[in-house]
CSV table of N, CA and C in Angstrom, one decimal:
chain,number,residue,atom,x,y,z
M,7,MET,N,20.7,25.2,1.8
M,7,MET,CA,19.6,25.7,1.1
M,7,MET,C,18.8,26.6,2.1
M,8,ILE,N,18.3,27.7,1.6
M,8,ILE,CA,17.5,28.6,2.4
M,8,ILE,C,16.1,28.7,1.9
M,9,CYS,N,15.1,28.6,2.8
M,9,CYS,CA,13.7,28.7,2.5
M,9,CYS,C,13.2,30.0,3.0
M,10,ARG,N,12.5,30.8,2.2
M,10,ARG,CA,11.9,32.0,2.7
M,10,ARG,C,10.5,31.8,3.1
M,11,ILE,N,10.2,32.1,4.4
M,11,ILE,CA,8.9,32.0,4.9
M,11,ILE,C,8.6,33.4,5.6
M,12,GLY,N,7.7,34.1,4.9
M,12,GLY,CA,7.4,35.4,5.4
M,12,GLY,C,8.6,36.3,5.3
M,13,GLU,N,8.9,37.0,6.3
M,13,GLU,CA,10.1,37.8,6.3
M,13,GLU,C,11.3,37.2,7.0
M,14,THR,N,11.1,36.0,7.5
M,14,THR,CA,12.3,35.3,8.1
M,14,THR,C,12.8,34.3,7.2
M,15,ARG,N,14.1,33.9,7.4
M,15,ARG,CA,14.7,32.9,6.5
M,15,ARG,C,15.1,31.7,7.4
M,16,LYS,N,14.8,30.5,7.0
M,16,LYS,CA,15.1,29.3,7.7
M,16,LYS,C,15.9,28.4,6.8
M,17,ILE,N,16.8,27.7,7.5
M,17,ILE,CA,17.6,26.7,6.8
M,17,ILE,C,16.7,25.5,6.6
M,18,VAL,N,16.7,24.9,5.3
M,18,VAL,CA,16.0,23.7,5.1
M,18,VAL,C,16.8,22.5,5.4
M,19,GLU,N,16.4,21.7,6.4
M,19,GLU,CA,17.2,20.6,6.8
M,19,GLU,C,16.7,19.3,6.2
M,20,PRO,N,17.5,18.3,6.2
M,20,PRO,CA,17.0,16.9,5.8
M,20,PRO,C,15.8,16.5,6.5
M,21,CYS,N,14.9,15.8,5.8
M,21,CYS,CA,13.6,15.5,6.4
M,21,CYS,C,13.1,14.2,5.8
M,22,SER,N,12.2,13.6,6.6
M,22,SER,CA,11.4,12.5,6.1
M,22,SER,C,9.9,12.9,6.1
M,23,ILE,N,9.2,12.7,5.0
M,23,ILE,CA,7.8,13.0,4.8
M,23,ILE,C,7.1,11.7,4.7
M,24,VAL,N,6.1,11.6,5.6
M,24,VAL,CA,5.2,10.4,5.6
M,24,VAL,C,3.9,10.8,5.1
M,25,ILE,N,3.4,10.0,4.1
M,25,ILE,CA,2.1,10.3,3.5
M,25,ILE,C,1.2,9.1,4.0
M,26,PHE,N,0.3,9.4,4.9
M,26,PHE,CA,-0.7,8.3,5.3
M,26,PHE,C,-1.8,8.2,4.3
M,27,GLY,N,-2.2,7.0,3.9
M,27,GLY,CA,-3.2,6.8,2.9
M,27,GLY,C,-2.6,7.0,1.5
M,28,ALA,N,-1.3,6.6,1.4
M,28,ALA,CA,-0.5,6.9,0.2
M,28,ALA,C,-1.0,6.2,-1.1
M,29,SER,N,-1.8,5.2,-1.0
M,29,SER,CA,-2.3,4.6,-2.2
M,29,SER,C,-3.5,5.3,-2.8
M,30,GLY,N,-3.9,6.4,-2.2
M,30,GLY,CA,-5.1,7.0,-2.6
M,30,GLY,C,-5.0,8.1,-3.7
M,31,ASP,N,-6.1,8.6,-4.1
M,31,ASP,CA,-6.2,9.6,-5.2
M,31,ASP,C,-5.5,10.9,-4.9
M,32,LEU,N,-5.6,11.4,-3.7
M,32,LEU,CA,-4.9,12.7,-3.3
M,32,LEU,C,-3.4,12.6,-3.5
M,33,THR,N,-2.8,11.5,-3.2
M,33,THR,CA,-1.4,11.3,-3.3
M,33,THR,C,-1.0,11.4,-4.8
M,34,ALA,N,-1.7,10.6,-5.6
M,34,ALA,CA,-1.4,10.5,-7.1
M,34,ALA,C,-1.7,11.8,-7.8
M,35,ARG,N,-2.8,12.5,-7.5
M,35,ARG,CA,-3.2,13.7,-8.3
M,35,ARG,C,-2.5,15.0,-7.8
M,36,LYS,N,-2.3,15.0,-6.5
M,36,LYS,CA,-1.8,16.3,-5.9
M,36,LYS,C,-0.5,16.3,-5.2
M,37,LEU,N,-0.3,15.4,-4.3
M,37,LEU,CA,0.9,15.4,-3.5
M,37,LEU,C,2.2,15.1,-4.2
M,38,ILE,N,2.2,14.0,-4.9
M,38,ILE,CA,3.4,13.6,-5.6
M,38,ILE,C,3.7,14.6,-6.8
M,39,PRO,N,2.8,15.1,-7.5
M,39,PRO,CA,3.1,16.1,-8.5
M,39,PRO,C,3.7,17.4,-7.8
M,40,ALA,N,3.1,17.8,-6.7
M,40,ALA,CA,3.7,18.9,-6.0
M,40,ALA,C,5.1,18.7,-5.5
M,41,PHE,N,5.4,17.5,-4.9
M,41,PHE,CA,6.7,17.2,-4.4
M,41,PHE,C,7.7,17.1,-5.6
M,42,TYR,N,7.2,16.5,-6.7
M,42,TYR,CA,8.1,16.4,-7.9
M,42,TYR,C,8.5,17.8,-8.4
M,43,HIS,N,7.5,18.7,-8.5
M,43,HIS,CA,7.9,20.1,-8.9
M,43,HIS,C,8.8,20.8,-7.9
M,44,LEU,N,8.6,20.6,-6.7
M,44,LEU,CA,9.5,21.2,-5.7
M,44,LEU,C,10.9,20.6,-5.9
M,45,PHE,N,11.0,19.3,-6.1
M,45,PHE,CA,12.3,18.7,-6.4
M,45,PHE,C,12.9,19.3,-7.6
M,46,MET,N,12.1,19.4,-8.7
M,46,MET,CA,12.6,19.9,-9.9
M,46,MET,C,13.1,21.3,-9.8
M,47,ALA,N,12.5,22.1,-8.9
M,47,ALA,CA,12.9,23.5,-8.6
M,47,ALA,C,14.0,23.6,-7.6
M,48,LYS,N,14.5,22.4,-7.1
M,48,LYS,CA,15.5,22.4,-6.1
M,48,LYS,C,15.1,23.0,-4.8
M,49,ALA,N,13.8,22.9,-4.5
M,49,ALA,CA,13.3,23.5,-3.3
M,49,ALA,C,13.1,22.5,-2.1
M,50,LEU,N,13.5,21.2,-2.4
M,50,LEU,CA,13.4,20.2,-1.3
M,50,LEU,C,14.8,20.1,-0.7
M,51,PRO,N,14.9,19.8,0.6
M,51,PRO,CA,16.2,19.6,1.2
M,51,PRO,C,17.0,18.4,0.7
M,52,SER,N,18.2,18.4,0.9
M,52,SER,CA,19.0,17.2,0.5
M,52,SER,C,19.8,16.7,1.8
M,53,PRO,N,19.6,15.5,2.2
M,53,PRO,CA,18.7,14.5,1.6
M,53,PRO,C,17.3,14.6,2.1
M,54,PHE,N,16.4,13.9,1.5
M,54,PHE,CA,15.0,13.8,1.9
M,54,PHE,C,14.5,12.5,1.5
M,55,GLN,N,13.4,12.1,2.2
M,55,GLN,CA,12.7,10.8,1.8
M,55,GLN,C,11.2,11.0,1.9
M,56,ILE,N,10.5,10.4,1.0
M,56,ILE,CA,9.0,10.4,1.1
M,56,ILE,C,8.6,9.0,1.3
M,57,ILE,N,7.9,8.7,2.4
M,57,ILE,CA,7.5,7.3,2.7
M,57,ILE,C,5.9,7.3,2.5
M,58,GLY,N,5.5,6.4,1.7
M,58,GLY,CA,4.0,6.2,1.5
M,58,GLY,C,3.6,5.1,2.5
M,59,PHE,N,2.6,5.4,3.3
M,59,PHE,CA,2.1,4.4,4.2
M,59,PHE,C,0.6,4.2,3.9
M,60,ALA,N,0.2,2.9,3.7
M,60,ALA,CA,-1.1,2.5,3.3
M,60,ALA,C,-1.4,1.1,3.6
M,61,ARG,N,-2.7,0.7,3.6
M,61,ARG,CA,-3.0,-0.7,3.9
M,61,ARG,C,-2.8,-1.7,2.8
M,62,ARG,N,-2.8,-1.2,1.5
M,62,ARG,CA,-2.7,-2.1,0.4
M,62,ARG,C,-1.2,-2.6,0.3
M,63,GLU,N,-1.1,-3.9,-0.1
M,63,GLU,CA,0.2,-4.5,-0.2
M,63,GLU,C,0.8,-4.2,-1.5
M,64,LYS,N,2.0,-3.7,-1.5
M,64,LYS,CA,2.7,-3.4,-2.8
M,64,LYS,C,4.2,-3.2,-2.4
M,65,THR,N,5.0,-3.3,-3.4
M,65,THR,CA,6.4,-3.0,-3.2
M,65,THR,C,6.8,-1.5,-3.5
M,66,ASP,N,8.0,-1.2,-3.1
M,66,ASP,CA,8.4,0.2,-3.4
M,66,ASP,C,8.3,0.4,-4.9
M,67,ASP,N,8.8,-0.5,-5.7
M,67,ASP,CA,8.8,-0.3,-7.2
M,67,ASP,C,7.4,-0.3,-7.8
M,68,GLN,N,6.5,-1.0,-7.2
M,68,GLN,CA,5.1,-1.0,-7.7
M,68,GLN,C,4.5,0.4,-7.4
M,69,TRP,N,4.8,0.9,-6.2
M,69,TRP,CA,4.2,2.3,-5.9
M,69,TRP,C,4.9,3.3,-6.7
M,70,ARG,N,6.2,3.2,-6.9
M,70,ARG,CA,6.8,4.2,-7.8
M,70,ARG,C,6.3,4.2,-9.2
M,71,ASP,N,6.0,3.0,-9.8
M,71,ASP,CA,5.4,2.9,-11.1
M,71,ASP,C,4.0,3.5,-11.2
M,72,GLU,N,3.2,3.3,-10.1
M,72,GLU,CA,1.9,3.9,-10.1
M,72,GLU,C,2.0,5.4,-10.1
M,73,LEU,N,2.9,5.9,-9.3
M,73,LEU,CA,3.1,7.4,-9.1
M,73,LEU,C,3.6,8.0,-10.4
M,74,HIS,N,4.5,7.2,-11.1
M,74,HIS,CA,5.1,7.7,-12.4
M,74,HIS,C,3.9,7.8,-13.4
M,75,THR,N,3.1,6.8,-13.5
M,75,THR,CA,1.9,6.9,-14.4
M,75,THR,C,1.0,8.0,-14.1
M,76,ALA,N,0.7,8.2,-12.8
M,76,ALA,CA,-0.1,9.3,-12.4
M,76,ALA,C,0.5,10.7,-12.7
M,77,LEU,N,1.8,10.8,-12.4
M,77,LEU,CA,2.5,12.0,-12.7
M,77,LEU,C,2.4,12.4,-14.2
M,78,GLN,N,2.5,11.4,-15.1
M,78,GLN,CA,2.4,11.7,-16.5
M,78,GLN,C,1.1,12.3,-16.8
M,79,GLN,N,0.0,11.9,-16.1
M,79,GLN,CA,-1.3,12.4,-16.3
M,79,GLN,C,-1.6,13.7,-15.6
M,80,PHE,N,-1.1,13.9,-14.4
M,80,PHE,CA,-1.5,15.0,-13.6
M,80,PHE,C,-0.5,16.1,-13.4
M,81,SER,N,0.7,15.9,-13.9
M,81,SER,CA,1.7,17.0,-13.8
M,81,SER,C,1.3,18.2,-14.5
M,82,ARG,N,1.6,19.4,-14.0
M,82,ARG,CA,1.3,20.6,-14.7
M,82,ARG,C,2.3,20.9,-15.8
M,83,THR,N,3.4,20.2,-15.8
M,83,THR,CA,4.4,20.3,-16.8
M,83,THR,C,4.5,19.0,-17.5
M,84,LYS,N,4.4,19.0,-18.8
M,84,LYS,CA,4.4,17.8,-19.6
M,84,LYS,C,5.4,18.0,-20.8
M,85,PRO,N,6.1,17.0,-21.2
M,85,PRO,CA,6.1,15.7,-20.6
M,85,PRO,C,7.0,15.7,-19.3
M,86,VAL,N,6.8,14.7,-18.5
M,86,VAL,CA,7.6,14.5,-17.3
M,86,VAL,C,9.1,14.3,-17.7
M,87,ASP,N,9.9,15.1,-17.1
M,87,ASP,CA,11.4,14.9,-17.3
M,87,ASP,C,11.9,13.6,-16.7
M,88,GLU,N,12.2,12.7,-17.5
M,88,GLU,CA,12.5,11.3,-17.0
M,88,GLU,C,13.8,11.3,-16.2
M,89,ALA,N,14.7,12.1,-16.5
M,89,ALA,CA,15.9,12.2,-15.7
M,89,ALA,C,15.6,12.7,-14.3
M,90,VAL,N,14.8,13.8,-14.2
M,90,VAL,CA,14.4,14.3,-12.9
M,90,VAL,C,13.6,13.3,-12.1
M,91,TRP,N,12.6,12.6,-12.8
M,91,TRP,CA,11.8,11.6,-12.2
M,91,TRP,C,12.7,10.5,-11.6
M,92,THR,N,13.7,10.0,-12.3
M,92,THR,CA,14.5,8.9,-11.9
M,92,THR,C,15.2,9.3,-10.6
M,93,GLU,N,15.7,10.5,-10.5
M,93,GLU,CA,16.4,11.0,-9.3
M,93,GLU,C,15.4,11.2,-8.2
M,94,PHE,N,14.2,11.8,-8.5
M,94,PHE,CA,13.2,12.0,-7.5
M,94,PHE,C,12.7,10.6,-6.9
M,95,ALA,N,12.5,9.7,-7.8
M,95,ALA,CA,11.9,8.4,-7.4
M,95,ALA,C,12.9,7.6,-6.4
M,96,LYS,N,14.1,7.9,-6.4
M,96,LYS,CA,15.1,7.2,-5.5
M,96,LYS,C,14.8,7.6,-4.1
M,97,ASN,N,14.0,8.6,-3.9
M,97,ASN,CA,13.7,9.1,-2.5
M,97,ASN,C,12.3,8.6,-2.0
M,98,LEU,N,11.6,7.8,-2.9
M,98,LEU,CA,10.3,7.3,-2.5
M,98,LEU,C,10.3,5.9,-2.1
M,99,SER,N,9.7,5.6,-1.0
M,99,SER,CA,9.5,4.2,-0.5
M,99,SER,C,8.1,4.0,0.0
M,100,TYR,N,7.7,2.7,0.1
M,100,TYR,CA,6.3,2.4,0.5
M,100,TYR,C,6.4,1.5,1.7
M,101,CYS,N,5.4,1.7,2.6
M,101,CYS,CA,5.3,0.9,3.8
M,101,CYS,C,3.9,0.5,3.9
M,102,GLN,N,3.6,-0.8,3.9
M,102,GLN,CA,2.3,-1.4,4.1
M,102,GLN,C,2.0,-1.6,5.5
M,103,GLY,N,0.8,-1.1,6.0
M,103,GLY,CA,0.4,-1.3,7.4
M,103,GLY,C,-1.0,-0.8,7.6
M,104,ASP,N,-1.5,-1.0,8.8
M,104,ASP,CA,-2.8,-0.5,9.2
M,104,ASP,C,-2.7,0.6,10.2
M,105,PHE,N,-3.2,1.7,9.9
M,105,PHE,CA,-3.1,2.9,10.8
M,105,PHE,C,-3.7,2.7,12.1
M,106,ARG,N,-4.7,1.8,12.2
M,106,ARG,CA,-5.4,1.5,13.4
M,106,ARG,C,-4.5,0.7,14.4
M,107,ARG,N,-3.5,0.0,13.8
M,107,ARG,CA,-2.6,-0.8,14.7
M,107,ARG,C,-1.8,0.1,15.6
M,108,LEU,N,-1.6,-0.4,16.8
M,108,LEU,CA,-0.7,0.4,17.7
M,108,LEU,C,0.8,0.2,17.2
M,109,ARG,N,1.5,1.2,17.5
M,109,ARG,CA,3.0,1.2,17.2
M,109,ARG,C,3.3,1.1,15.7
M,110,ILE,N,2.5,1.8,14.9
M,110,ILE,CA,2.8,1.8,13.5
M,110,ILE,C,4.1,2.4,13.1
M,111,THR,N,4.6,3.3,13.9
M,111,THR,CA,5.9,3.9,13.6
M,111,THR,C,7.0,2.9,13.6
M,112,GLU,N,6.9,1.7,14.3
M,112,GLU,CA,7.9,0.7,14.2
M,112,GLU,C,8.1,0.1,12.8
M,113,SER,N,7.0,0.1,12.1
M,113,SER,CA,7.0,-0.5,10.7
M,113,SER,C,7.5,0.5,9.7
M,114,LEU,N,7.5,1.8,10.0
M,114,LEU,CA,7.9,2.7,9.0
M,114,LEU,C,9.4,2.6,8.7
M,115,LYS,N,9.7,2.8,7.4
M,115,LYS,CA,11.1,2.7,7.0
M,115,LYS,C,11.8,4.0,7.1
M,116,LEU,N,12.0,4.5,8.3
M,116,LEU,CA,12.6,5.8,8.6
M,116,LEU,C,14.1,5.5,8.6
M,117,ASN,N,14.8,6.0,7.6
M,117,ASN,CA,16.2,5.9,7.4
M,117,ASN,C,16.9,7.1,8.0
M,118,SER,N,18.1,6.9,8.5
M,118,SER,CA,18.9,8.0,9.0
M,118,SER,C,19.3,8.8,7.8
M,119,LEU,N,19.1,10.1,7.9
M,119,LEU,CA,19.4,11.0,6.8
M,119,LEU,C,20.8,11.6,7.0
M,120,LEU,N,21.4,11.4,8.2
M,120,LEU,CA,22.6,12.1,8.4
M,120,LEU,C,23.8,11.2,8.2
């Protein structure tokens, strides 16, 4: 996949995106809808993962359910395409932790994408 930035072209490589404070309003209203639309437009690399990091305790499935509900409300395209959401949601995971704690990166679920 090729991404156009300015006048140069760059290869879009597999990546991990970490959202700190992922249980907050910005994630639900803006970030996840934006990533969902990029995924729908096939503008995200393959593979990719989005890891939500926050202090609140919840499971991956609980976080995905919250984001799905928010997406239904805040998506610029409605209704949400459930098939696209299902594929997109496979790339979402949640990690509970305290940002103030040292070595937080050890608790992040960074999977090998290669």
